[in-house]
GROMACS .gro file of C-alpha atoms in nm:
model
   86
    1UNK     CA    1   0.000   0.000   0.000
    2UNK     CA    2   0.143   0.353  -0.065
    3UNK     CA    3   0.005   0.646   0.135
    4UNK     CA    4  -0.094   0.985  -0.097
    5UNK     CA    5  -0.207   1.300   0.012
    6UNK     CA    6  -0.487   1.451  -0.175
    7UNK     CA    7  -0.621   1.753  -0.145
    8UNK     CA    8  -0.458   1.770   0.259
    9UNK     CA    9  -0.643   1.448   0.363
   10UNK     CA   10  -0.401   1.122   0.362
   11UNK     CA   11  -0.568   0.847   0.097
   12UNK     CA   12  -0.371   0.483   0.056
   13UNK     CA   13  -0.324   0.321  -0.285
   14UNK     CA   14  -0.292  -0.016  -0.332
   15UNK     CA   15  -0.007  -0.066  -0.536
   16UNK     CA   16  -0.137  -0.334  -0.854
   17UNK     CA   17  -0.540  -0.233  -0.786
   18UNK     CA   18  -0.668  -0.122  -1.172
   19UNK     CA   19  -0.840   0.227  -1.117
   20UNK     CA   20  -1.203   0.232  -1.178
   21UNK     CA   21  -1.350   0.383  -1.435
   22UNK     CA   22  -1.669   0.533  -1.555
   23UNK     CA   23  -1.934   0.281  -1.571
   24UNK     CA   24  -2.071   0.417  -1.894
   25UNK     CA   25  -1.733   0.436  -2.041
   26UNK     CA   26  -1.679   0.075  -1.965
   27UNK     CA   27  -1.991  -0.053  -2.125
   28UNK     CA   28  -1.890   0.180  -2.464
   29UNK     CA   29  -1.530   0.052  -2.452
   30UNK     CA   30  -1.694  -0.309  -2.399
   31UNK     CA   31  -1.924  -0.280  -2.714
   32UNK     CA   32  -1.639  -0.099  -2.948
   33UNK     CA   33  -1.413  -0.447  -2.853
   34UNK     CA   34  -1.709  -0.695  -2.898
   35UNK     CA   35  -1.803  -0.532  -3.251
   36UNK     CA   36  -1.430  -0.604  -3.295
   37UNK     CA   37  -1.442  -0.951  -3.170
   38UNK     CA   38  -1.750  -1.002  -3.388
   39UNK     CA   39  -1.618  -0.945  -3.724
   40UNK     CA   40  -1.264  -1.049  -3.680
   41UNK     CA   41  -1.292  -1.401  -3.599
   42UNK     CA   42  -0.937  -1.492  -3.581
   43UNK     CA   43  -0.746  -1.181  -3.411
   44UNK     CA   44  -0.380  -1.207  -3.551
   45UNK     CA   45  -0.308  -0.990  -3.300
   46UNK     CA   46  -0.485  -0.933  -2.969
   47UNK     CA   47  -0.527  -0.546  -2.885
   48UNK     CA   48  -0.386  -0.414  -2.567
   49UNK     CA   49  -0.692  -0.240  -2.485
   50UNK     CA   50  -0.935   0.099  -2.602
   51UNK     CA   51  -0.844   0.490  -2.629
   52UNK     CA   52  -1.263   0.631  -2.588
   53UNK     CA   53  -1.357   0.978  -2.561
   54UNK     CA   54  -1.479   1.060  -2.217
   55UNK     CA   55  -1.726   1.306  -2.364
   56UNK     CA   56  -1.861   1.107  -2.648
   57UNK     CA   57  -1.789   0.764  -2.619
   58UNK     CA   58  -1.680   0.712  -2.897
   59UNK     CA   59  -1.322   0.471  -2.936
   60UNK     CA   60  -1.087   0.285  -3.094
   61UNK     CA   61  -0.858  -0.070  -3.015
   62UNK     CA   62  -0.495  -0.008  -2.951
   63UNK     CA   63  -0.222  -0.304  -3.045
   64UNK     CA   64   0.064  -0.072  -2.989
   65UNK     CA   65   0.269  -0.157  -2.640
   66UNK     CA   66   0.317   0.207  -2.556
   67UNK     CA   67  -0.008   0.376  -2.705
   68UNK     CA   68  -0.062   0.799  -2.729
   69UNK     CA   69  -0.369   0.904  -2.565
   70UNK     CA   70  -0.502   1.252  -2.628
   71UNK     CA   71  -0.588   1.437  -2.303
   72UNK     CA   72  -0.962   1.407  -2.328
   73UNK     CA   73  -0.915   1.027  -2.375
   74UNK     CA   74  -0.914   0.727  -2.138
   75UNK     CA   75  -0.736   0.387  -2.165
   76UNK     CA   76  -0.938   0.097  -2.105
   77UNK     CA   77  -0.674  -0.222  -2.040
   78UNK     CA   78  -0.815  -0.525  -2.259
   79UNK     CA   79  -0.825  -0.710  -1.923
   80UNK     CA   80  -1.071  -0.489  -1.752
   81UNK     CA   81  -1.327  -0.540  -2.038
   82UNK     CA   82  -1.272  -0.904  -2.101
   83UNK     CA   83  -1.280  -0.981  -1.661
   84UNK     CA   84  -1.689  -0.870  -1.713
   85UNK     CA   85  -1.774  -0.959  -2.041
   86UNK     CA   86  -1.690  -1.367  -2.003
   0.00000   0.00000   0.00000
């Protein structure tokens, strides 16, 4: 666990613990990888996960190792949508 101060009040992080995200971003960045899933059969490659829009929702699959979000975007790890959609 490693102790942070935000905003003057003392917080602990657990070091390994995925940060939660927007449940409505979740269920978007779920859908835009199941569309995926649906029409490529056979992934050559499995993606490492979704830049979406926190605004509108709208996202795309990353495969790169070190992707490049733009500031309004959010990274959804390919693990944290496949641990609730099987």
């Amino acid at each position: 666990m490693i102790p942070t101060i935000n905003n003057g009040n003392q917080t602990t992080v657990t070091k390994g613990v995925p940060d939660l995200f927007d449940p409505n971003i979740l269920k978007s960045a779920r859908a835009i990888y199941q569309t995926y899933c649906y029409f490529h059969v056979k992934l050559a490659k499995p993606p490492i996960g979704v830049a979406i829009d926190r605004k509108t929702h709208r996202g795309q699959l990353l495969f790169t190792k070190r992707p490049i979000l733009l500031p309004w975007e959010n990274f959804i790890p390919i693990n944290q949508i496949e641990s609730e959609t099987y």
